[in-house]
Amino acid sequence: MTAIVVEFFTEILQQHESPDELVRVVYLFINRLGPDYEPDLELGLGETLLIKAIAECYGRTPAKIKKDYQEIGDLGLVAQKSRSGQSTMFKPTALDIDTVFENLTKIAKSTGKDSQSKKIGIINKMLTSCDIKSSEAKFLIRSLEGKLRIGLAEKTVLVSLAQAFLNYENKSQKRISPESLSKAEDVIREAFSVIPNYEVIIRNSFKYGILNLLEHCQLTPGIPLKPMLAKPTKSIGEVLDRFQGEEFTCEYKYDGERAQVHLLDSGEVRIYSRNSEDMSQRYPDLVSIVKDFIKTSDKSSAEKPKSMLLDCEAVAWDRETKKILPFQVLSTRKRKDVDEKDIKVHICLFAFDVLCYNGESLITKSLQERRQCLFDNFSPIEGKFQFATFKNSSDLNELQIFLDQSVKDACEGLMVKMLHGAESFYEPSKRSRNWLKLKKDYLAGVGDSLDLVVVGAYIGKGKRTGSYGGFLLAAYNDDTGEYETTCKIGTGFSDEDLVSLHAKLKPTEISAPKPFYIYDTTNSNAVPDVWLEPTAVFEVLTADLSLSPIYKAAHQEYGKGISLRFPRFLRLRDDKGVEDATTSSQVSEFYERQANVAK
């Protein structure tokens, strides 16, 4: 697959004098229209709208399209079958990259009263132009669904771009060395972790050369980077083994929502979630205080605000008791059209890192240096902006006492981080062993909760009549883009949870499982009462993991899948996209690390 993609990308570069075409092709390959942080560029249209569009375009009834879909299980193949059965008097104008990209963008940005009919009109125009003898209709519909299913992972696209640019720059046609290939791949990965924008990456590679890319892709306020993440750990002893006498630092692990705070040179403030969603309108109360906690030499001066980028946790805060409130309270805040004067759930921002300050990237400075920059340039505001509580140590007893205190202070546990040297650098988008999370509830168990995608539901009975009684969950396979079933869950839900989840997920019901759902088709226990679009992520706690003849997580590795034993619902993760869920390989890691499995 990589060789095919490299050849295609190289051909595009060689045939065009600008990188415009390659930018559009790459976004179409990964089923996006722009970077994650740009609003209104999502596809993923619902089944009902697409069935209606296919029916209208090809002169069939929605009922017949739906019947075909239930039999074939792929709306793209249904569209292709419908197209092949339709004859036209005149040959329509052929589709090209620019036309498809432009029309998909119009569909994504279409809102308002007549938006559905506008979308159907654009889709029909493209479906009519699809080549009757090719697979264009199939892949057009799959693009609109949000899943091409061509076996192409995003990490393959990055590697392919690196190799394609080396090929393009190799005017002498000499064989490119493995060392150059490896270096180019490392460069593009590092650049993308700091600037997750394919257009910027491609244009700078085209202009300056792939090996010079890092000089022109610096951390930039206004462009959110993928955050550094921690590895779970099951015991304090495991933490001490990892750091082996090195001085480390422990910070409270707050029960809130990751928030990246950006101050741009223009003075504009933006706040981004862990999956790069712009949350500025959701948290106007945070936006309004940012300039208040930046230290200035003269408070009365009209000094231009400094640019900066902070990594923080936004936590619900009780202003009367001056205490942290649970995440469930934070989740009751409105997500759109928030007016600051109507806010009832107040937020305190706990800052634990500064990644950029006054135009200088700090990610390759030690955590000790970054923390000092935080203290030197920002001032706490009680109940609004505070520094994460921390303790530097290398002592087992101190660590246990600090962990107990964090739980008393309404936190989940501790984040344990390397403090000095290169191992303490900030590593965007990586789940690193230089950061470990130590959660009180998970010690001696799996070591962490799992974030799983909801792909199906079971109709409630008894007191749960009228809502869903349970759910089918899946891990995300980031190599194949598939969702592999992991467990059925029915415990941990309050009555209020079930009512709100039914209201949220009912509109996402679909008549057949998605072709990229991997489940046991031979066992009725593995099939839910209703299938759902992959839109929601549940945080789940489990006693342990075991091999299962029914469930499919990491099934290619063991011949059987891995399942959760006694799973319990903790909360809905609105701050996570489905591709940020626990991956199949992470489920495998959790399984392997269990005492009864590890060798």
Coordinates of C-alpha atoms in Angstrom, one line a residue:
M1 CA 0.0 0.0 0.0
T2 CA 2.8 2.5 0.9
A3 CA 4.6 1.9 -2.4
I4 CA 1.4 2.6 -4.3
V5 CA 0.7 5.8 -2.4
V6 CA 4.3 7.0 -2.7
E7 CA 4.2 6.5 -6.5
F8 CA 0.9 8.4 -6.8
F9 CA 2.1 11.3 -4.6
T10 CA 5.4 11.5 -6.6
E11 CA 3.5 11.6 -9.9
I12 CA 1.4 14.5 -8.7
L13 CA 4.4 16.5 -7.6
Q14 CA 6.2 15.9 -10.9
Q15 CA 3.1 16.9 -13.0
H16 CA 2.3 20.2 -11.2
E17 CA 4.2 23.4 -10.6
S18 CA 2.5 24.0 -7.3
P19 CA 1.6 21.8 -4.4
D20 CA -2.2 22.7 -4.5
E21 CA -3.3 19.4 -6.1
L22 CA -1.3 17.3 -3.6
V23 CA -2.8 19.2 -0.6
R24 CA -6.4 18.3 -1.9
V25 CA -5.5 14.7 -2.7
V26 CA -4.0 14.1 0.8
Y27 CA -7.1 15.5 2.5
L28 CA -9.3 13.3 0.3
F29 CA -7.1 10.3 1.2
I30 CA -7.7 10.8 4.9
N31 CA -11.3 11.8 4.5
R32 CA -11.0 15.3 5.7
L33 CA -11.2 18.8 4.2
G34 CA -8.7 20.6 6.4
P35 CA -7.0 20.5 9.8
D36 CA -8.9 19.2 12.8
Y37 CA -9.0 22.7 14.4
E38 CA -10.8 24.4 11.6
P39 CA -14.5 24.5 12.1
D40 CA -17.3 23.3 9.8
L41 CA -15.1 20.9 7.8
E42 CA -16.5 17.6 8.9
L43 CA -18.2 15.1 6.6
G44 CA -19.7 11.9 8.1
L45 CA -23.3 12.5 6.8
G46 CA -26.1 10.4 8.2
E47 CA -27.5 7.2 6.7
T48 CA -31.0 8.7 6.1
L49 CA -29.7 11.7 4.1
L50 CA -27.5 9.5 1.9
I51 CA -30.2 6.9 1.2
K52 CA -32.5 9.8 0.2
A53 CA -29.8 11.2 -2.1
I54 CA -29.0 7.9 -3.8
A55 CA -32.8 7.2 -4.3
E56 CA -33.5 10.6 -5.8
C57 CA -30.4 10.5 -8.1
Y58 CA -31.0 7.1 -9.5
G59 CA -34.8 7.1 -9.6
R60 CA -35.3 4.4 -7.0
T61 CA -37.4 4.4 -3.8
P62 CA -35.7 4.9 -0.4
A63 CA -37.2 1.6 0.7
K64 CA -35.4 -0.2 -2.1
I65 CA -32.1 1.5 -1.3
K66 CA -32.5 0.6 2.3
K67 CA -33.3 -3.0 1.5
D68 CA -30.1 -3.2 -0.7
Y69 CA -28.1 -1.7 2.1
Q70 CA -29.3 -4.2 4.6
E71 CA -28.4 -7.0 2.2
I72 CA -25.0 -5.6 1.1
G73 CA -24.0 -3.7 4.2
D74 CA -22.2 -0.9 2.3
L75 CA -24.0 2.2 1.0
G76 CA -21.1 2.8 -1.3
L77 CA -21.7 -0.5 -3.1
V78 CA -25.4 0.2 -3.2
A79 CA -24.7 3.5 -5.0
Q80 CA -22.3 1.8 -7.4
K81 CA -24.9 -0.9 -8.1
S82 CA -27.6 1.8 -8.6
R83 CA -25.3 3.8 -10.9
S84 CA -24.5 0.8 -13.1
G85 CA -28.2 0.2 -13.6
Q86 CA -28.9 3.7 -14.8
S87 CA -28.5 4.8 -18.4
T88 CA -28.1 8.4 -19.6
M89 CA -28.7 10.1 -22.9
F90 CA -25.6 12.3 -22.6
K91 CA -22.3 11.7 -21.0
P92 CA -22.0 13.9 -18.0
T93 CA -18.9 16.0 -17.2
A94 CA -16.3 13.9 -15.6
L95 CA -15.4 14.5 -11.9
D96 CA -12.0 15.8 -11.0
I97 CA -10.1 16.4 -7.8
D98 CA -10.9 20.2 -7.6
T99 CA -14.6 19.7 -8.2
V100 CA -15.0 16.9 -5.7
F101 CA -13.1 18.8 -3.0
E102 CA -15.0 22.0 -3.6
N103 CA -18.4 20.3 -3.5
L104 CA -17.5 18.3 -0.3
T105 CA -16.5 21.6 1.3
K106 CA -19.8 23.2 0.3
I107 CA -21.6 20.2 1.8
A108 CA -19.7 20.4 5.1
K109 CA -20.3 24.1 5.4
S110 CA -24.0 24.0 4.5
T111 CA -26.2 25.0 7.4
G112 CA -29.6 26.4 8.0
K113 CA -33.2 25.6 7.1
D114 CA -32.6 24.4 3.6
S115 CA -29.2 22.8 4.2
Q116 CA -30.5 19.2 3.7
S117 CA -31.9 19.9 0.3
K118 CA -28.8 21.8 -0.7
K119 CA -26.6 18.9 0.4
I120 CA -28.7 16.4 -1.5
G121 CA -28.6 18.6 -4.6
I122 CA -24.8 18.7 -4.6
I123 CA -24.5 15.0 -3.9
N124 CA -26.9 14.2 -6.8
K125 CA -24.9 16.3 -9.2
M126 CA -21.7 14.5 -8.3
L127 CA -23.4 11.0 -8.4
T128 CA -24.7 11.8 -11.8
S129 CA -21.2 12.6 -13.0
C130 CA -19.7 9.3 -11.7
D131 CA -18.3 7.0 -14.3
I132 CA -20.7 4.2 -14.8
K133 CA -17.9 1.7 -15.3
S134 CA -15.8 2.6 -12.3
S135 CA -16.0 2.7 -8.5
E136 CA -16.5 6.5 -8.3
A137 CA -20.0 6.3 -6.9
K138 CA -18.9 3.8 -4.2
F139 CA -16.0 5.9 -3.0
L140 CA -17.9 9.2 -3.2
I141 CA -20.6 7.8 -0.9
R142 CA -17.9 6.4 1.4
S143 CA -16.2 9.8 1.6
L144 CA -19.5 11.4 2.5
E145 CA -20.0 8.8 5.2
G146 CA -16.6 9.7 6.6
K147 CA -14.9 6.3 6.0
L148 CA -13.2 5.3 2.7
R149 CA -12.1 1.9 4.0
I150 CA -9.1 1.5 1.6
G151 CA -6.8 0.1 4.3
L152 CA -4.8 3.4 4.5
A153 CA -3.9 4.6 8.0
E154 CA -3.0 8.3 8.4
K155 CA 0.5 7.4 9.6
T156 CA 1.0 5.7 6.2
V157 CA 0.1 9.0 4.5
L158 CA 2.8 10.9 6.4
V159 CA 5.5 8.3 5.6
S160 CA 4.4 8.3 1.9
L161 CA 4.7 12.1 1.8
A162 CA 8.2 12.0 3.1
Q163 CA 9.3 9.4 0.5
A164 CA 7.4 11.2 -2.3
F165 CA 9.2 14.4 -1.6
L166 CA 12.6 12.7 -1.5
N167 CA 11.8 11.1 -4.9
Y168 CA 10.7 14.5 -6.3
E169 CA 13.9 16.2 -5.1
N170 CA 16.1 13.4 -6.4
K171 CA 16.9 14.9 -9.8
S172 CA 19.9 12.7 -10.3
Q173 CA 17.8 9.6 -10.0
K174 CA 20.3 8.0 -7.8
R175 CA 19.1 5.4 -5.3
I176 CA 17.9 7.0 -2.1
S177 CA 19.7 5.6 0.9
P178 CA 17.7 4.0 3.8
E179 CA 19.3 6.5 6.1
S180 CA 17.8 9.4 4.1
L181 CA 14.4 7.7 4.0
S182 CA 14.4 7.2 7.7
K183 CA 15.5 10.8 8.4
A184 CA 12.8 12.2 6.1
E185 CA 10.2 10.1 7.8
D186 CA 11.3 11.3 11.3
V187 CA 11.4 14.9 10.1
I188 CA 7.8 14.9 8.8
R189 CA 6.5 13.1 11.9
E190 CA 8.1 15.6 14.2
A191 CA 6.9 18.6 12.0
F192 CA 3.4 17.2 12.0
S193 CA 3.3 16.7 15.7
V194 CA 4.0 20.4 16.2
I195 CA 2.0 21.8 13.2
P196 CA -0.8 19.2 12.5
N197 CA -1.7 20.9 9.2
Y198 CA -1.1 19.0 6.0
E199 CA -1.2 22.1 3.8
V200 CA 1.5 23.8 5.8
I201 CA 3.6 20.6 5.8
I202 CA 3.2 20.1 2.1
R203 CA 3.8 23.7 1.0
N204 CA 6.9 24.0 3.2
S205 CA 8.3 20.7 2.0
F206 CA 7.7 21.8 -1.6
K207 CA 9.3 25.2 -1.1
Y208 CA 12.3 24.3 1.2
G209 CA 12.8 20.6 0.8
I210 CA 11.7 17.8 3.1
L211 CA 14.9 17.6 5.1
N212 CA 14.7 21.4 5.9
L213 CA 11.1 21.1 7.0
L214 CA 11.6 21.5 10.8
E215 CA 13.3 24.9 10.3
H216 CA 10.0 26.2 8.8
C217 CA 7.5 24.4 11.0
Q218 CA 7.8 25.9 14.5
L219 CA 5.2 25.7 17.3
T220 CA 2.7 28.5 16.5
P221 CA 0.0 29.9 18.9
G222 CA -3.3 29.6 17.1
I223 CA -2.4 26.1 15.7
P224 CA -3.1 23.5 18.4
L225 CA -0.6 20.6 18.7
K226 CA -1.6 17.1 19.8
P227 CA -0.9 16.9 23.5
M228 CA 1.6 14.7 25.2
L229 CA 0.0 11.8 27.0
A230 CA 1.0 9.6 29.9
K231 CA 1.3 5.8 30.2
P232 CA -0.8 4.1 32.9
T233 CA 0.9 2.4 35.7
K234 CA -0.4 -0.1 38.3
S235 CA 1.8 0.5 41.3
I236 CA 4.0 3.0 43.0
G237 CA 6.8 0.4 42.8
E238 CA 6.5 0.5 39.0
V239 CA 6.9 4.3 39.0
L240 CA 10.1 4.0 41.1
D241 CA 11.4 1.2 38.8
R242 CA 10.9 3.5 35.8
F243 CA 12.7 6.5 37.2
Q244 CA 15.4 4.5 39.0
G245 CA 16.7 7.1 41.5
E246 CA 16.3 10.1 39.1
E247 CA 14.5 13.1 40.6
F248 CA 11.0 13.2 39.3
T249 CA 8.0 15.4 39.9
C250 CA 4.5 14.5 40.8
E251 CA 1.5 16.7 39.9
Y252 CA -2.1 16.3 40.9
K253 CA -4.2 14.6 38.1
Y254 CA -7.2 16.8 37.9
D255 CA -10.7 15.5 37.0
G256 CA -11.5 17.9 34.3
E257 CA -11.0 18.6 30.6
R258 CA -7.6 19.2 28.9
A259 CA -7.4 22.8 27.7
Q260 CA -4.7 24.3 25.5
V261 CA -4.7 28.1 26.0
H262 CA -3.3 30.1 23.1
L263 CA -2.5 33.8 23.1
L264 CA -1.8 35.0 19.6
D265 CA 0.5 38.0 18.7
S266 CA -2.7 39.8 17.7
G267 CA -4.0 39.6 21.2
E268 CA -6.7 37.1 20.3
V269 CA -7.2 34.2 22.8
R270 CA -8.2 30.7 21.8
I271 CA -8.8 27.6 23.8
Y272 CA -8.5 24.1 22.3
S273 CA -9.5 20.7 23.5
R274 CA -7.2 17.6 23.5
N275 CA -8.6 16.7 20.0
S276 CA -8.0 20.2 18.6
E277 CA -11.6 21.4 18.8
D278 CA -11.9 25.2 19.4
M279 CA -13.6 25.6 22.8
S280 CA -13.2 29.4 22.9
Q281 CA -17.0 30.0 22.6
R282 CA -17.7 27.3 25.2
Y283 CA -15.4 28.9 27.8
P284 CA -15.8 32.7 27.4
D285 CA -15.1 33.0 31.2
L286 CA -11.7 31.5 30.6
V287 CA -11.0 33.7 27.5
S288 CA -11.8 36.8 29.4
I289 CA -9.2 36.2 32.2
V290 CA -6.2 35.1 30.2
K291 CA -4.6 38.5 30.0
D292 CA -5.2 39.0 33.7
F293 CA -2.9 36.2 34.8
I294 CA 0.0 37.2 32.5
K295 CA 2.6 39.2 34.5
T296 CA 3.7 42.5 33.0
S297 CA 6.4 44.9 34.1
D298 CA 3.9 47.8 34.3
K299 CA 0.2 46.9 34.9
S300 CA -0.9 50.4 33.6
S301 CA 1.1 50.2 30.4
A302 CA -0.4 49.5 27.0
E303 CA 2.2 46.9 26.4
K304 CA 1.4 44.5 23.6
P305 CA 0.3 41.1 25.0
K306 CA 2.9 38.3 24.8
S307 CA 2.1 35.3 22.7
M308 CA 2.1 32.0 24.6
L309 CA 0.7 28.5 24.7
L310 CA -0.2 26.8 28.0
D311 CA -1.2 23.2 28.7
C312 CA -3.9 23.1 31.4
E313 CA -6.8 21.3 32.9
A314 CA -10.2 23.1 33.1
V315 CA -11.9 22.0 36.2
A316 CA -15.4 22.7 37.7
W317 CA -14.9 24.9 40.8
D318 CA -17.2 25.7 43.8
R319 CA -16.5 29.4 44.6
E320 CA -18.1 29.2 48.0
T321 CA -16.3 26.1 49.4
K322 CA -13.2 26.8 47.2
K323 CA -13.1 23.2 46.2
I324 CA -12.9 21.1 43.0
L325 CA -16.1 19.6 41.7
P326 CA -16.4 16.3 39.8
F327 CA -16.2 16.1 36.0
Q328 CA -19.9 15.2 35.9
V329 CA -20.6 18.8 37.1
L330 CA -18.3 20.2 34.4
S331 CA -20.1 18.2 31.7
T332 CA -23.4 19.9 32.5
R333 CA -22.2 23.2 31.0
K334 CA -23.6 24.2 27.6
R335 CA -21.2 23.4 24.8
K336 CA -22.4 26.1 22.4
D337 CA -23.7 29.7 22.5
V338 CA -22.5 30.2 26.1
D339 CA -23.1 33.7 27.5
E340 CA -20.7 34.6 30.4
K341 CA -23.4 36.2 32.5
D342 CA -25.6 33.0 32.4
I343 CA -22.8 30.6 33.6
K344 CA -23.7 28.6 36.7
V345 CA -20.8 26.1 36.7
H346 CA -17.6 28.0 37.2
I347 CA -14.2 26.9 36.0
C348 CA -10.7 27.0 37.5
L349 CA -7.8 26.6 35.1
F350 CA -4.9 24.5 36.5
A351 CA -1.8 25.2 34.4
F352 CA 0.9 22.5 34.4
D353 CA 3.1 23.4 31.4
V354 CA 4.0 26.3 29.1
L355 CA 5.0 25.2 25.6
C356 CA 5.6 28.5 23.9
Y357 CA 6.3 31.9 25.3
N358 CA 6.8 35.2 23.4
G359 CA 7.5 33.5 20.1
E360 CA 9.9 30.9 21.5
S361 CA 9.1 27.2 21.5
L362 CA 9.9 25.6 24.8
I363 CA 9.2 22.0 24.1
T364 CA 12.9 21.0 23.9
K365 CA 13.6 22.6 27.3
S366 CA 13.5 20.5 30.5
L367 CA 10.3 20.4 32.5
Q368 CA 12.1 22.2 35.3
E369 CA 12.9 25.1 32.9
R370 CA 9.4 25.2 31.5
R371 CA 7.9 25.2 35.0
Q372 CA 10.2 28.0 36.0
C373 CA 9.0 30.0 33.0
L374 CA 5.4 29.3 34.1
F375 CA 6.1 30.7 37.6
D376 CA 8.1 33.7 36.3
N377 CA 5.5 35.0 33.9
F378 CA 2.1 34.1 35.2
S379 CA 0.3 35.0 38.4
P380 CA -2.4 32.7 40.1
I381 CA -5.9 34.1 40.5
E382 CA -7.7 32.2 43.3
G383 CA -10.5 30.0 41.9
K384 CA -9.8 31.1 38.3
F385 CA -6.2 30.3 37.4
Q386 CA -3.8 28.2 39.5
F387 CA -0.7 26.2 39.1
A388 CA -1.0 22.4 39.3
T389 CA -0.1 21.2 42.8
F390 CA 3.2 19.4 42.6
K391 CA 6.0 17.7 44.6
N392 CA 9.5 16.8 43.5
S393 CA 10.7 13.5 45.0
S394 CA 12.3 10.2 44.5
D395 CA 11.0 8.7 47.8
L396 CA 8.4 5.9 47.9
N397 CA 6.8 7.0 51.2
E398 CA 6.5 10.7 50.0
L399 CA 4.9 9.5 46.8
Q400 CA 2.3 7.4 48.7
I401 CA 1.4 10.3 51.1
F402 CA 1.1 12.7 48.1
L403 CA -1.1 10.3 46.2
D404 CA -3.4 10.0 49.3
Q405 CA -3.5 13.8 49.6
S406 CA -4.4 14.2 45.9
V407 CA -7.5 11.9 46.4
K408 CA -8.5 13.9 49.5
D409 CA -8.3 17.0 47.4
A410 CA -10.9 15.6 44.8
C411 CA -8.3 14.6 42.2
E412 CA -8.0 11.3 40.3
G413 CA -4.4 10.6 41.5
L414 CA -1.0 11.8 40.2
M415 CA 0.9 12.5 37.0
V416 CA 4.6 11.5 37.6
K417 CA 7.0 13.1 35.2
M418 CA 10.7 13.2 34.5
L419 CA 12.0 16.6 35.7
H420 CA 15.5 17.1 34.1
G421 CA 17.3 16.4 30.9
A422 CA 16.1 15.4 27.4
E423 CA 13.7 12.8 28.8
S424 CA 11.7 15.6 30.3
F425 CA 11.2 17.4 26.9
Y426 CA 7.5 17.8 25.8
E427 CA 6.7 15.2 23.2
P428 CA 3.6 16.3 21.2
S429 CA 1.1 13.5 20.3
K430 CA 3.1 10.8 22.1
R431 CA 2.0 8.6 24.9
S432 CA 5.4 8.6 26.7
R433 CA 6.9 6.6 29.5
N434 CA 8.5 9.8 30.6
W435 CA 5.0 10.7 32.0
L436 CA 3.2 8.1 34.1
K437 CA -0.3 8.3 35.5
L438 CA -1.0 6.8 38.9
K439 CA -4.7 6.6 39.6
K440 CA -5.8 5.6 43.1
D441 CA -8.8 3.5 41.9
Y442 CA -6.7 1.5 39.4
L443 CA -3.7 0.4 41.5
A444 CA -3.1 -3.4 41.1
G445 CA -5.8 -3.6 38.5
V446 CA -5.5 -2.8 34.7
G447 CA -3.8 0.5 35.6
D448 CA -6.2 2.8 33.8
S449 CA -9.7 3.3 32.5
L450 CA -10.4 2.7 28.8
D451 CA -12.1 5.0 26.4
L452 CA -14.3 2.9 24.1
V453 CA -16.5 3.7 21.1
V454 CA -20.2 3.0 21.3
V455 CA -21.3 1.0 18.2
G456 CA -24.5 -0.6 19.3
A457 CA -27.2 -0.6 22.0
Y458 CA -29.6 -3.0 23.7
I459 CA -33.3 -2.1 24.3
G460 CA -34.0 -1.5 28.0
K461 CA -36.3 -3.8 29.9
G462 CA -38.1 -3.4 33.3
K463 CA -37.3 0.0 34.8
R464 CA -35.1 0.8 31.8
T465 CA -38.0 0.5 29.4
G466 CA -38.0 3.5 27.1
S467 CA -34.3 3.9 27.0
Y468 CA -31.3 1.7 26.2
G469 CA -30.4 -0.9 28.8
G470 CA -26.9 -1.5 27.7
F471 CA -24.3 -0.8 25.0
L472 CA -21.9 -2.6 22.7
L473 CA -18.4 -1.0 22.9
A474 CA -15.4 -1.2 20.6
A475 CA -11.7 -0.3 20.5
Y476 CA -10.4 1.6 17.5
N477 CA -7.8 -0.1 15.3
D478 CA -5.7 2.8 14.1
D479 CA -3.9 0.6 11.6
T480 CA -7.0 -0.4 9.7
G481 CA -9.6 2.3 10.7
E482 CA -11.9 -0.4 12.0
Y483 CA -13.8 -0.7 15.3
E484 CA -13.3 -4.0 17.0
T485 CA -15.9 -5.0 19.6
T486 CA -14.6 -5.3 23.1
C487 CA -17.5 -5.7 25.5
K488 CA -21.2 -5.3 26.3
I489 CA -21.8 -2.9 29.2
G490 CA -24.8 -2.3 31.4
T491 CA -23.6 -1.3 34.8
G492 CA -22.5 2.1 36.2
F493 CA -25.3 4.1 34.7
S494 CA -27.7 6.2 36.7
D495 CA -31.3 6.6 35.5
E496 CA -30.4 10.1 34.4
D497 CA -27.4 8.8 32.4
L498 CA -29.6 6.4 30.5
V499 CA -32.2 9.0 29.7
S500 CA -29.6 11.5 28.4
L501 CA -27.7 8.9 26.5
H502 CA -30.9 7.7 24.8
A503 CA -31.7 11.2 23.7
K504 CA -28.2 11.7 22.4
L505 CA -27.7 8.4 20.6
K506 CA -31.2 7.7 19.3
P507 CA -30.7 9.9 16.2
T508 CA -27.5 8.0 15.4
E509 CA -29.3 4.6 15.0
I510 CA -28.6 2.9 11.7
S511 CA -30.3 0.0 10.0
A512 CA -27.1 -2.2 9.5
P513 CA -23.6 -2.4 11.0
K514 CA -20.9 -0.3 9.3
P515 CA -18.6 -2.4 7.1
F516 CA -15.7 -1.3 9.4
Y517 CA -17.3 -2.8 12.5
I518 CA -15.5 -6.0 13.4
Y519 CA -17.8 -8.3 15.4
D520 CA -18.7 -12.0 15.7
T521 CA -21.4 -12.6 13.0
T522 CA -22.0 -16.1 14.2
N523 CA -22.9 -15.4 17.8
S524 CA -26.2 -13.7 18.6
N525 CA -24.8 -12.4 21.9
A526 CA -22.4 -10.3 19.9
V527 CA -25.1 -8.5 18.0
P528 CA -26.9 -5.5 19.6
D529 CA -30.6 -4.7 19.2
V530 CA -29.7 -1.6 17.3
W531 CA -26.5 -0.5 15.6
L532 CA -25.3 3.1 16.1
E533 CA -23.0 5.5 14.2
P534 CA -19.6 5.7 15.8
T535 CA -20.0 9.1 17.5
A536 CA -19.7 8.6 21.3
V537 CA -16.9 7.6 23.6
F538 CA -17.5 6.0 27.0
E539 CA -14.8 6.0 29.7
V540 CA -15.0 2.5 31.3
L541 CA -13.4 0.8 34.3
T542 CA -12.8 -3.0 34.3
A543 CA -11.6 -5.6 36.7
D544 CA -9.3 -7.2 34.2
L545 CA -9.1 -8.3 30.6
S546 CA -9.4 -11.8 29.1
L547 CA -9.3 -13.6 25.7
S548 CA -12.8 -14.0 24.3
P549 CA -14.4 -16.2 21.6
I550 CA -17.0 -13.5 21.1
Y551 CA -15.3 -10.1 21.1
K552 CA -12.7 -8.9 18.6
A553 CA -10.2 -6.4 20.0
A554 CA -6.7 -7.3 18.9
H555 CA -8.0 -10.5 17.4
Q556 CA -5.4 -10.7 14.7
E557 CA -2.7 -10.9 17.4
Y558 CA -4.1 -13.7 19.5
G559 CA -6.5 -15.6 17.2
K560 CA -9.2 -14.6 19.7
G561 CA -10.3 -11.1 20.7
I562 CA -9.7 -9.4 24.1
S563 CA -12.7 -8.5 26.3
L564 CA -13.3 -6.5 29.4
R565 CA -14.5 -8.5 32.5
F566 CA -17.1 -6.7 34.6
P567 CA -16.9 -3.4 32.8
R568 CA -18.4 -0.3 34.5
F569 CA -19.4 3.0 33.0
L570 CA -17.7 6.0 34.4
R571 CA -18.7 8.9 32.0
L572 CA -19.3 10.1 28.5
R573 CA -16.1 11.6 27.0
D574 CA -17.4 14.5 25.0
D575 CA -13.9 15.9 24.8
K576 CA -12.7 12.9 22.8
G577 CA -13.3 12.0 19.2
V578 CA -13.8 8.4 18.2
E579 CA -10.3 8.2 16.7
D580 CA -8.9 9.3 20.1
A581 CA -10.4 6.3 21.8
T582 CA -8.3 3.4 23.3
T583 CA -6.8 1.6 20.4
S584 CA -6.7 -2.2 19.9
S585 CA -2.9 -2.2 20.4
Q586 CA -3.4 -0.4 23.7
V587 CA -6.0 -3.0 24.8
S588 CA -3.4 -5.6 23.9
E589 CA -0.8 -3.8 26.1
F590 CA -3.2 -3.7 29.0
Y591 CA -3.8 -7.4 28.6
E592 CA -0.1 -8.3 28.4
R593 CA 0.7 -6.2 31.5
Q594 CA -1.6 -8.2 33.8
A595 CA 0.2 -10.2 36.4
N596 CA -1.4 -13.5 35.2
V597 CA -0.4 -12.9 31.6
A598 CA 3.0 -11.1 31.8
K599 CA 5.9 -13.5 31.6

